[in-house]
Short mmCIF file of C-alpha atoms and ligand atoms in Angstrom, two decimals:
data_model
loop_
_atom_site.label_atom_id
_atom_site.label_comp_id
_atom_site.label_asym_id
_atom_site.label_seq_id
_atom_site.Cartn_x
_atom_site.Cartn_y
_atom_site.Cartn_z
CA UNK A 245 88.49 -33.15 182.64
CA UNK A 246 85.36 -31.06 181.22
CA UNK A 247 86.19 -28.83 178.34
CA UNK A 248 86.76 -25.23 178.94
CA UNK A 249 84.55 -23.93 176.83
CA UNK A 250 84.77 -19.87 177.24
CA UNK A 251 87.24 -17.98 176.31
CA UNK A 252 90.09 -17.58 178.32
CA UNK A 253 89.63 -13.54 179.10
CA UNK A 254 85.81 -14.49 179.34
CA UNK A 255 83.96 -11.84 182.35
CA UNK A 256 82.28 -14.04 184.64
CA UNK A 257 79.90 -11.06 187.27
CA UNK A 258 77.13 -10.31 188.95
CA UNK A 259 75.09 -7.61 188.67
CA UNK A 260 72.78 -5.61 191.41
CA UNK A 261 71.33 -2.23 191.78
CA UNK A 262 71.73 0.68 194.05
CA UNK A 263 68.14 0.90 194.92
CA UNK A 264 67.16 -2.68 195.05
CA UNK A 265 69.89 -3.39 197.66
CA UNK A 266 71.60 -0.34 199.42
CA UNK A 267 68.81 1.10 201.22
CA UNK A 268 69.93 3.94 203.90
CA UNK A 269 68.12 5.68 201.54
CA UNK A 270 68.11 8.96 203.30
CA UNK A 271 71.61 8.12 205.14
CA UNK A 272 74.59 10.15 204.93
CA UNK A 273 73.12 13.10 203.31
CA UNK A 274 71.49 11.21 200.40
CA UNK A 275 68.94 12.97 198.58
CA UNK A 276 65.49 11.04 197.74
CA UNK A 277 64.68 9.20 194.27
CA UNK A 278 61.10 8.40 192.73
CA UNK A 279 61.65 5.02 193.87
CA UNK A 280 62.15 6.64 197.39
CA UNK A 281 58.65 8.51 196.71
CA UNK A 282 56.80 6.25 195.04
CA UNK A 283 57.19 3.18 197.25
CA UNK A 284 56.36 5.37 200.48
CA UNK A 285 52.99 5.76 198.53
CA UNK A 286 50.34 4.33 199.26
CA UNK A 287 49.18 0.94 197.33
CA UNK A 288 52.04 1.86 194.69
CA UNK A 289 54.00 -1.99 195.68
CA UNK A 290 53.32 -5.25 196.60
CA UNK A 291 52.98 -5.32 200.73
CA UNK A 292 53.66 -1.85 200.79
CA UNK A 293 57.65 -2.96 200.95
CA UNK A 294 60.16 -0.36 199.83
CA UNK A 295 63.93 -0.05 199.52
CA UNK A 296 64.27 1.92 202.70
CA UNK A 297 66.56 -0.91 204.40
CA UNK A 298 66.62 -3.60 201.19
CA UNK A 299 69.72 -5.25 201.40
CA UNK A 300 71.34 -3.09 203.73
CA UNK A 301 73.77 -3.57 201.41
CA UNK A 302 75.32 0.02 202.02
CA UNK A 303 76.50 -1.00 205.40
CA UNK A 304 77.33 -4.76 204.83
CA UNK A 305 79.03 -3.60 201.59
CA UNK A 306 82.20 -5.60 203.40
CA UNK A 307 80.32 -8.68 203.51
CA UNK A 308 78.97 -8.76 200.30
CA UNK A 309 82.13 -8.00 198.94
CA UNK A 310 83.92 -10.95 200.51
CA UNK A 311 81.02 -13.46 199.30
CA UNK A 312 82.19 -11.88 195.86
CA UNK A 313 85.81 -13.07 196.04
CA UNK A 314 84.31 -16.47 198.04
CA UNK A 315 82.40 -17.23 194.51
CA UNK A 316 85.12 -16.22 191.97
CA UNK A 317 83.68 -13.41 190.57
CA UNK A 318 86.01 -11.54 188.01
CA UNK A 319 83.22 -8.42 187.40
CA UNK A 320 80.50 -7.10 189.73
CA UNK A 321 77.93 -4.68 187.42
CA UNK A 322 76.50 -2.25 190.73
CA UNK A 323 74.85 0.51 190.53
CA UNK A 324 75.75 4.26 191.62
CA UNK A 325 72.81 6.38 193.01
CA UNK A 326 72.20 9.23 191.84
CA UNK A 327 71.14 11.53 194.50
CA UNK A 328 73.25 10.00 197.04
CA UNK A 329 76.16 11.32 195.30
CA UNK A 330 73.85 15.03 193.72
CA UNK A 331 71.27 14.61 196.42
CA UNK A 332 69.19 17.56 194.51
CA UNK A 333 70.11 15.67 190.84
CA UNK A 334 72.51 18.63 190.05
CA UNK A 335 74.55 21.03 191.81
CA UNK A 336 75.44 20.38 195.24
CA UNK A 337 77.88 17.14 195.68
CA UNK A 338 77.34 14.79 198.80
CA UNK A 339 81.07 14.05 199.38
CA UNK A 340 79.57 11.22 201.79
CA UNK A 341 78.25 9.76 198.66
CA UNK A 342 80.71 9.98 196.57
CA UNK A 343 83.30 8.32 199.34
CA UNK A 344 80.77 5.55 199.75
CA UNK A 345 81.20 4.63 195.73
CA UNK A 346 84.88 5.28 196.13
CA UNK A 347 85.29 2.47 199.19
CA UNK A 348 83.24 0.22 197.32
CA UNK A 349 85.85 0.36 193.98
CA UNK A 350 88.67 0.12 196.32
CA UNK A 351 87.15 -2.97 197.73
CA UNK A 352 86.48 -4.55 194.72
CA UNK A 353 90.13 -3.99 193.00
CA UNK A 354 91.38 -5.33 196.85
CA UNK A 355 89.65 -8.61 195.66
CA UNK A 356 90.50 -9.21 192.31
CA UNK A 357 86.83 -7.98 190.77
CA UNK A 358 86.32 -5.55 188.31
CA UNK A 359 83.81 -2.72 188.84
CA UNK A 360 81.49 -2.14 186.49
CA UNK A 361 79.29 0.60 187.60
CA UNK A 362 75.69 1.46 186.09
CA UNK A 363 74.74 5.23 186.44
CA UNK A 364 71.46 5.01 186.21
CA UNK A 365 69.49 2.38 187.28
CA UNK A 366 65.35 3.45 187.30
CA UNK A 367 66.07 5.94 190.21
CA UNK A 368 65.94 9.54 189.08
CA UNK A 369 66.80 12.28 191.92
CA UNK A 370 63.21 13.19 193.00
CA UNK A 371 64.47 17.18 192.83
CA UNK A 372 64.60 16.50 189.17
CA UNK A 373 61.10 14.86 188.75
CA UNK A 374 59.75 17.64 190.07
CA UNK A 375 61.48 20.10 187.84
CA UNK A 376 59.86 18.09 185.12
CA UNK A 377 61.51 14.39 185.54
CA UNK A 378 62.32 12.79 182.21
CA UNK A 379 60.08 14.35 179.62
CA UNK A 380 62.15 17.08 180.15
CA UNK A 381 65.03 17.45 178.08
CA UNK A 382 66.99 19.33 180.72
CA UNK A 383 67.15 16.13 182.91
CA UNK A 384 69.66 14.83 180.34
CA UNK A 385 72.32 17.10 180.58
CA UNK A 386 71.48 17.03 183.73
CA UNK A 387 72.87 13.27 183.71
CA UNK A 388 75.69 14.17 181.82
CA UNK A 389 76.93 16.94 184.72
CA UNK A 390 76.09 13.86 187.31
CA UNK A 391 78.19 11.26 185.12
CA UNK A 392 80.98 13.64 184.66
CA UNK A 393 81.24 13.71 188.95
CA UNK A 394 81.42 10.47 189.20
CA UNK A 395 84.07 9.52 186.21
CA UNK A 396 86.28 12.35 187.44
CA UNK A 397 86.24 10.36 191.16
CA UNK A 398 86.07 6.96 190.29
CA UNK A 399 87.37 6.89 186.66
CA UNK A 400 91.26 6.59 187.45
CA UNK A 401 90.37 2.70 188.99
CA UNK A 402 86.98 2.14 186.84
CA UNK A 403 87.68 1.04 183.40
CA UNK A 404 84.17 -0.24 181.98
CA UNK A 405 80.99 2.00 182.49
CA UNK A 406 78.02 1.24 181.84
CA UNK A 407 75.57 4.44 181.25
CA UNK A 408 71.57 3.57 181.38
CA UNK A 409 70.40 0.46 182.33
CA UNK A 410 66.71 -0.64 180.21
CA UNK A 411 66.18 3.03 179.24
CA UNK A 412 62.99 1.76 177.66
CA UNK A 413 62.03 0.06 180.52
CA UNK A 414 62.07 3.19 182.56
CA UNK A 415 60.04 4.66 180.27
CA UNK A 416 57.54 2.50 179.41
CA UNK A 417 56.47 1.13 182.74
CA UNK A 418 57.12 4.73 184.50
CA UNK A 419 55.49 6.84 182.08
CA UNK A 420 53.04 5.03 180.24
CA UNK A 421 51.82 1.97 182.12
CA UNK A 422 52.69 3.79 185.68
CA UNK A 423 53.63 0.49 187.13
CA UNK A 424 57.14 2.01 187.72
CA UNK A 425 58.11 4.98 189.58
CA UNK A 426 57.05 7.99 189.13
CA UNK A 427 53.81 6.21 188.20
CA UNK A 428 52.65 8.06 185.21
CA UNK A 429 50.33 6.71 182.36
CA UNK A 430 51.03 9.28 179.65
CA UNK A 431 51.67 8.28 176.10
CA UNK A 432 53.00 11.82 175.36
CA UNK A 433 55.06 11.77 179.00
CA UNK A 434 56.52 8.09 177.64
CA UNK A 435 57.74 9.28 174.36
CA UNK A 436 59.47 12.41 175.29
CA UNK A 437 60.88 10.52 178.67
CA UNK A 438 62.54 7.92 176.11
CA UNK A 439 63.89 10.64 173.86
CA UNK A 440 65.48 11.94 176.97
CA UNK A 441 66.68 8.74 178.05
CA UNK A 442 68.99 8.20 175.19
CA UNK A 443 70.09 11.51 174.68
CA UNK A 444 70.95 11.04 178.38
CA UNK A 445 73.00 8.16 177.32
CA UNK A 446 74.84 10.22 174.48
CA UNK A 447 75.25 12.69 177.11
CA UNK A 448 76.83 10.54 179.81
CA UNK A 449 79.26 8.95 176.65
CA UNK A 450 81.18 12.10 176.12
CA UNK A 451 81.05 13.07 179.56
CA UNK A 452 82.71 9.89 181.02
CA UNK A 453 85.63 9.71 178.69
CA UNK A 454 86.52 13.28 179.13
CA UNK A 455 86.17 13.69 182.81
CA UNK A 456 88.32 9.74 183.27
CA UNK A 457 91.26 10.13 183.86
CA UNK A 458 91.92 6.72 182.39
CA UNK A 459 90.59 5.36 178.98
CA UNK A 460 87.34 4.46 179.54
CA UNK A 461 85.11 1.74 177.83
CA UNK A 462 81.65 2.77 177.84
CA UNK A 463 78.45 0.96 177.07
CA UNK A 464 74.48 0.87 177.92
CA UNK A 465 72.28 -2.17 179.13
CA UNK A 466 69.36 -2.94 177.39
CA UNK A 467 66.37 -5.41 177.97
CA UNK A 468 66.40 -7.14 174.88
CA UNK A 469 64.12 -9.83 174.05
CA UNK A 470 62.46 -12.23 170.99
CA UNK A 471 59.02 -11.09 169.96
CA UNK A 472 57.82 -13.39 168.42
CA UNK A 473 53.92 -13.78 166.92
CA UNK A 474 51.41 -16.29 168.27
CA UNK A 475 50.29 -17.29 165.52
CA UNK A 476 51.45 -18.00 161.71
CA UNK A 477 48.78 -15.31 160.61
CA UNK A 478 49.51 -11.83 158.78
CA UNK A 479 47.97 -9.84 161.75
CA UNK A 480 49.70 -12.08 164.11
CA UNK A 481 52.82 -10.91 162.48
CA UNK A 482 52.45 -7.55 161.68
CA UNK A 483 51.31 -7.06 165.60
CA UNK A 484 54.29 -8.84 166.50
CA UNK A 485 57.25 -6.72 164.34
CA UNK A 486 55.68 -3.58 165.71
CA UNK A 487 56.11 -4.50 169.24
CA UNK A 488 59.50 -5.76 168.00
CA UNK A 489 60.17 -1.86 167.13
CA UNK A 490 58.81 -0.62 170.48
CA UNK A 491 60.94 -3.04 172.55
CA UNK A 492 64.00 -3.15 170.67
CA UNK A 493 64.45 -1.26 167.95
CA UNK A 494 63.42 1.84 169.48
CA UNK A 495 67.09 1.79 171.24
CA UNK A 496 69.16 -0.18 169.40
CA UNK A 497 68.56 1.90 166.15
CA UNK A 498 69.38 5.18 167.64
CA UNK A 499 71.88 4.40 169.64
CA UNK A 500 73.70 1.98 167.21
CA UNK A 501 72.44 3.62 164.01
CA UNK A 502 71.88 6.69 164.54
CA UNK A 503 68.62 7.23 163.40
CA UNK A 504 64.55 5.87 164.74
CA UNK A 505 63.12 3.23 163.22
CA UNK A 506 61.26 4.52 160.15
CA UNK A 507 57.33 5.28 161.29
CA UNK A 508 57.90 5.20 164.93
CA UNK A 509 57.30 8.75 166.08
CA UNK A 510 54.36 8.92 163.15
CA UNK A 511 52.69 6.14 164.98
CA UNK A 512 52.38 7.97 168.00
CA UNK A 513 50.37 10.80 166.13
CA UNK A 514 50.46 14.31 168.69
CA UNK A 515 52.28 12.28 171.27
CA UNK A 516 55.56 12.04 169.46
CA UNK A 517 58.34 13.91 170.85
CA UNK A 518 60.11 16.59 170.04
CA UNK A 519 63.58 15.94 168.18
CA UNK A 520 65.92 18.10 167.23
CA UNK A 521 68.74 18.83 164.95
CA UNK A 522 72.14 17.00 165.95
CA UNK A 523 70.24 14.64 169.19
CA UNK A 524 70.94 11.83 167.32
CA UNK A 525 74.50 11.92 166.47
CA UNK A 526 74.44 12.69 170.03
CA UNK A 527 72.59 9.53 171.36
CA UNK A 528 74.62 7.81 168.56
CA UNK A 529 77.56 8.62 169.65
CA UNK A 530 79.86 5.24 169.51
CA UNK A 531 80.08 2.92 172.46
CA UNK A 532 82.48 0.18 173.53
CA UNK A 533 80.48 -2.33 174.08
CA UNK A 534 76.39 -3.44 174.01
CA UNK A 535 75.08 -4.56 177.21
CA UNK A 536 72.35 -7.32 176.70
CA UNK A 537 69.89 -7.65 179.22
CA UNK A 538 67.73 -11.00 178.82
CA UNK A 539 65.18 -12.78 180.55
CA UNK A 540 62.68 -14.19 178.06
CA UNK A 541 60.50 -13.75 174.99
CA UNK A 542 57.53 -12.19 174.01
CA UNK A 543 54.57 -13.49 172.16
CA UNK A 544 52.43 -11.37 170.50
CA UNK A 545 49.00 -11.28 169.55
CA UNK A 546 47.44 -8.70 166.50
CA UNK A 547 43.86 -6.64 167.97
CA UNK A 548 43.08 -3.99 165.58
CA UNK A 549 41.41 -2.09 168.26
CA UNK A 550 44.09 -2.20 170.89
CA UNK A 551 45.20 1.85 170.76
CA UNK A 552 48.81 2.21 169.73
CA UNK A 553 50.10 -1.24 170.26
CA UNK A 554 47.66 -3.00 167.82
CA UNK A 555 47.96 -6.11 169.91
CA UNK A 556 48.81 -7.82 173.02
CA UNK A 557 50.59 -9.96 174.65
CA UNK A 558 49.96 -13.16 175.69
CA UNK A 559 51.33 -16.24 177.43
CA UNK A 560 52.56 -19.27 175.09
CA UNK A 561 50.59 -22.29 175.04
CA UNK A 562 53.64 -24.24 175.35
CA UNK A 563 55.70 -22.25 177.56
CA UNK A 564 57.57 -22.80 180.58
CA UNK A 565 56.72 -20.01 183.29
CA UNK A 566 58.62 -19.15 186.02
CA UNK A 567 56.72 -16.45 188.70
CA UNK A 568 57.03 -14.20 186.11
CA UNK A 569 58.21 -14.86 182.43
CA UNK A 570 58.54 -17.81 179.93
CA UNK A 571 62.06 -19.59 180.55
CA UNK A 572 62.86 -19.29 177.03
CA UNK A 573 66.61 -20.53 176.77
CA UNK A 574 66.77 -20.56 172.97
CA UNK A 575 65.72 -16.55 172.91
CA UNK A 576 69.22 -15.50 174.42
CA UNK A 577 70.76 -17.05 171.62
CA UNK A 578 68.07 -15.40 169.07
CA UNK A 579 68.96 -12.04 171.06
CA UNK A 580 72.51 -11.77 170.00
CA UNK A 581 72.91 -13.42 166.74
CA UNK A 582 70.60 -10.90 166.12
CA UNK A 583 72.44 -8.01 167.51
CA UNK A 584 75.50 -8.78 165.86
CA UNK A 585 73.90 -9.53 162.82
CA UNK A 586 72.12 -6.39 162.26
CA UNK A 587 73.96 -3.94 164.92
CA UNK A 588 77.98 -5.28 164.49
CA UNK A 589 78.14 -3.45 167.70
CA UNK A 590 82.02 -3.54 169.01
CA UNK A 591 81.77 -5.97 172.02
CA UNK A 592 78.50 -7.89 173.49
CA UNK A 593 78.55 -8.61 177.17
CA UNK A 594 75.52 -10.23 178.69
CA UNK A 595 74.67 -7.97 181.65
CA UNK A 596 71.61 -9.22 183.14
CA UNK A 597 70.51 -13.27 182.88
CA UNK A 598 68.31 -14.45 185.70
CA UNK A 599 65.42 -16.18 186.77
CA UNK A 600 62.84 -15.38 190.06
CA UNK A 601 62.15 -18.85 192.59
CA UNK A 602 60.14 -19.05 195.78
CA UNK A 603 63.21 -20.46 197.42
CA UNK A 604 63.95 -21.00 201.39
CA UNK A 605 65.86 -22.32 204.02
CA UNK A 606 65.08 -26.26 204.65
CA UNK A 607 65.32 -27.55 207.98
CA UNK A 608 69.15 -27.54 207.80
CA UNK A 609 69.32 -23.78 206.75
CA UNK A 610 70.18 -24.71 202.84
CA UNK A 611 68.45 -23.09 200.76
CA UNK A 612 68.40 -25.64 197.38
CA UNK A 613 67.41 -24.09 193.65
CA UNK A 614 67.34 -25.96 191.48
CA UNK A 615 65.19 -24.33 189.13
CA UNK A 616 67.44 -21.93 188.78
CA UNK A 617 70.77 -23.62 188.01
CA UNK A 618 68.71 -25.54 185.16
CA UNK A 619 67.83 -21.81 183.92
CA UNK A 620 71.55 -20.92 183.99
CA UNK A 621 72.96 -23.82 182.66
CA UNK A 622 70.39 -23.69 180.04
CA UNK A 623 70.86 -19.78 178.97
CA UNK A 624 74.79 -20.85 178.88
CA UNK A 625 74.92 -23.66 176.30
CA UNK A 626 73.16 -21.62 173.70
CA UNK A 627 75.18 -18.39 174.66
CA UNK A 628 78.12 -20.74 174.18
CA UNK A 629 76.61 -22.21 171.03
CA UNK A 630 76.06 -18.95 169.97
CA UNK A 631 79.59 -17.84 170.83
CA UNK A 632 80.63 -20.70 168.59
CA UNK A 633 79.27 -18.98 165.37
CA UNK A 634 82.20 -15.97 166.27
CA UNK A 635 79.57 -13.54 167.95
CA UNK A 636 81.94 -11.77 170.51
CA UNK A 637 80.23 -12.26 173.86
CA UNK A 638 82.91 -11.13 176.39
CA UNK A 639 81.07 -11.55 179.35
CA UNK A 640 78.09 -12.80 181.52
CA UNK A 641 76.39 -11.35 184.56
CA UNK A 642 74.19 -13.25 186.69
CA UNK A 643 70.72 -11.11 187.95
CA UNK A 644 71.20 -11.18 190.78
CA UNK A 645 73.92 -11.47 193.25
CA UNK A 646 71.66 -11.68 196.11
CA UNK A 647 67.95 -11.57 196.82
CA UNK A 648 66.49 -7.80 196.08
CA UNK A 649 63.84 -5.31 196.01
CA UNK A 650 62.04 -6.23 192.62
CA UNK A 651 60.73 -3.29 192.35
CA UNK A 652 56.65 -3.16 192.35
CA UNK A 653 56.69 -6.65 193.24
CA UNK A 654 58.87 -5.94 196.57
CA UNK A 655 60.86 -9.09 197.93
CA UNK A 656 58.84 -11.98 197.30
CA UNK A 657 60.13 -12.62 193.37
CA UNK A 658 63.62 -13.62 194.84
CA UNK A 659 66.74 -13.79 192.15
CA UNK A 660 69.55 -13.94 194.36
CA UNK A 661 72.82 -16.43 194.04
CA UNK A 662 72.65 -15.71 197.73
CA UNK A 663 69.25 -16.46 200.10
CA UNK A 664 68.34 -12.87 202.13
CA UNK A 665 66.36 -13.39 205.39
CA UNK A 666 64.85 -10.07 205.29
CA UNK A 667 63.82 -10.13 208.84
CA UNK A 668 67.76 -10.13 210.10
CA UNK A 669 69.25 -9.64 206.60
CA UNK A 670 71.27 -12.56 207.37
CA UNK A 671 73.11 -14.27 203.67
CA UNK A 672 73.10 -17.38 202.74
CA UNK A 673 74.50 -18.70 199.24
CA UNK A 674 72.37 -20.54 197.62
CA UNK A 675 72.93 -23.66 195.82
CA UNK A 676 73.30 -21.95 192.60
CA UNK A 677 75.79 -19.75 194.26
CA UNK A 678 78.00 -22.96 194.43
CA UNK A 679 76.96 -24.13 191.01
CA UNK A 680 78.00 -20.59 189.22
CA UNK A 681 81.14 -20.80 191.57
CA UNK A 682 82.26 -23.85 189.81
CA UNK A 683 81.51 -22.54 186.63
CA UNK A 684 83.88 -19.48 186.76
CA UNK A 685 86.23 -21.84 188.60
CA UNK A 686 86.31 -24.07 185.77
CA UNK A 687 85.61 -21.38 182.70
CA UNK A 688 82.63 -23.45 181.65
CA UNK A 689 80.04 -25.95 182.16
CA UNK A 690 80.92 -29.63 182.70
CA UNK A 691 79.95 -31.89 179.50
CA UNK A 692 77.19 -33.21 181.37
CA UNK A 693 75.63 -30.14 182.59
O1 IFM B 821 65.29 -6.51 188.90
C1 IFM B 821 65.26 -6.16 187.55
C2 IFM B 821 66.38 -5.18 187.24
O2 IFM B 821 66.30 -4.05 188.04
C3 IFM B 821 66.33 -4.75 185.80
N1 IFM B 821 66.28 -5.90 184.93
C4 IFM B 821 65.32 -6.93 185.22
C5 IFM B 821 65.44 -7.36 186.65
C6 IFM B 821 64.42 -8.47 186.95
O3 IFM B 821 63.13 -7.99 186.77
#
């Protein structure tokens, strides 16, 4: 008999996102995003693909429910769109929406899974981008109105929320780098979107336990990863703890400490943005639990004459790659030891873990990956060696439940448990889907792998 070597109340989920697999994205009175915008433009993703149909996860909902139960699943972490539910990002309430979100709860509880829904998920209401999108600080109580709907409907079944997800991935890749929807490249647009972002968060906090009619337990998913320096050299290290600050610290020491890292704002000269009185109790304000998004590490390079970074990125010499990160197992474990460590933040549950593989149907119609149970399996020792040193990890998500829309890189970087054919959007579980089924079946991995 292998050991069972989670706890016994351990989550085992998925996770997925609204835009990435609903699509109907102008069905039922839905109201379009920036990721409905931006992907209808032209040269703006791979293929020109967009979430249009995706998944058509909003009408198989059913389906993808029952392959849920069929793997074991005790939490799903979905998504709820925004302007589906406010199609103009405030006012106005698509009751259409809303009912869709509602059905999908009910069908969840029917099976045994606990929701765990993500308001925000990289797809702003496009009404609101164009009243100024995030850089203005209206958008965030903006959020908190639009999180305050959706608690009062969903909140006497919903227990654990989960406000932002990767705040400073939505503003660094859709502000600054303009890889992201709405496409920007503004360093001043990228600072005052993030400051918005997290008083969004604080926003959403208060809003969702006072409109619940239940207690709620509220949290916030962040992208979390290792930086660590290329070489053993002072500028190699002094490049590396900055980008340190501006991938992690930059929301895990407002929103956990209540204050910006010391120097951030200063770095960023004119561009800084504007903060005022009382925004950071606000953003500060305490959470249930930290959601821990991880993928991989970062190695960092100092060059004095990159602007504002001071450095770069580059690829390990050693690494492993997948299509598009180092598999860097070890890194989860460095993620949150060092969470816990420095943040004592009440409960850690892994919400995103995941890995992207070219898979396919063989002749037989099974679609084998093996890459990516060995990336699973691998990310769950250490979490369970790091879970041995008392850091309280309650709970593990797999990215992704099925295949997806990865966003400027459309459906080729696949990361599904579950095979897509996104010709007939037919499913079919992978063998990792069986793999993670046996895991939650057994509350562990086996001795031997
Ligand atoms: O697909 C994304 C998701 O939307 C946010 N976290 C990372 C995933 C993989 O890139």
């Amino acid at each position: 008999m292998p050991d069972l070597i989670f706890p016994k109340d351990f989550l085992w989920g998925v996770s997925s996102s609204a835009y990435q697999i609903e699509g109907a994205w102008n069905g039922d009175g839905k109201g379009p995003s920036i990721w409905d915008w931006f992907s209808h433009r032209r040269g703006k993703t791979a293929r020109g693909e967009t979430g249009d149909v995706a998944c058509d996860h909003y009408h198989r909902w059913k389906d993808d429910l029952d392959l849920l139960k069929t793997l074991g699943a005790g939490a799903y972490r979905f998504s709820v769109s925004w302007s589906r539910v406010i199609p103009e990002g405030r006012g106005n309430i698509n009751q259409a929406g809303l009912d869709f979100y509602d059905r999908l709860v009910d069908g969840m509880l029917e099976r045994g899974i606990q929701p765990f829904p993500t308001l925000y998920h990289f797809d702003l209401p496009l009404a609101l981008h164009k009243k100024g999108s995030w850089p203005e600080r209206d958008t965030a109580a903006a959020f908190g109105e639009y999180a305050a709907v959706v608690a009062a409907r969903l909140g006497d079944r919903v227990q654990w929320w989960i406000t932002l997800n990767e705040p400073m991935v939505a503003a660094v890749l859709g502000y600054m780098y303009g890889t992201h929807a709405p496409g920007r490249r503004n360093p001043g647009s990228y600072t005052r979107a993030m400051h918005t972002l997290l008083l969004a968060h604080g926003e959403a906090v208060r809003a969702i336990r006072s409109a619940s009619p239940r207690p709620a337990r509220v949290g916030i998913a962040l992208n979390l990863s290792p930086v660590h320096p290329e070489r053993d050299t002072e500028s190699d290290r002094r490049a590396a703890s900055w980008f340190d600050v501006l991938s992690n610290h930059i929301c895990l020491d407002p929103v956990l400490r209540g204050a910006y890292p010391p120097d951030l704002w200063r770095r960023f000269g004119p561009f800084a943005p504007p903060v005022r009185d009382g925004d950071l109790a606000k953003i500060a304000e305490p959470i249930d639990f930290l959601g821990v998004n991880y993928y991989t590490r970062q190695v960092f390079a100092g060059r004095w004459w990159v602007p504002i970074m001071g450095g770069l990125m580059v690829r390990s010499k050693q690494g492993e790659f997948s299509p598009m990160w180092e598999v860097y197992p070890p890194g989860i474990g460095e993620t949150v030891e060092r969470v816990w460590n420095d943040y004592r933040p009440p409960m850690i549950l892994v919400t995103e873990n995941g890995i992207p593989v070219p898979d396919a149907p063989d002749g037989n119609g099974v679609v084998s990956d093996p890459e990516r149970i060995s990336y699973l399996q691998r990310h769950l020792r250490v979490l369970q060696s790091s879970m041995a040193k008392n850091i309280p990890v309650k709970g593990y998500f797999v990215w992704s439940f099925t295949d997806n829309f990865e966003w400027e890189l459309g459906y080729a970087m696949r990361f599904g448990l579950v095979y897509i054919d996104f010709a007939t959007r037919k499913r079919t579980p992978k063998t990792s889907f069986d793999w993670y089924a046996a895991v939650i079946r057994r509350n562990g991995l086996e001795d031997s792998g």
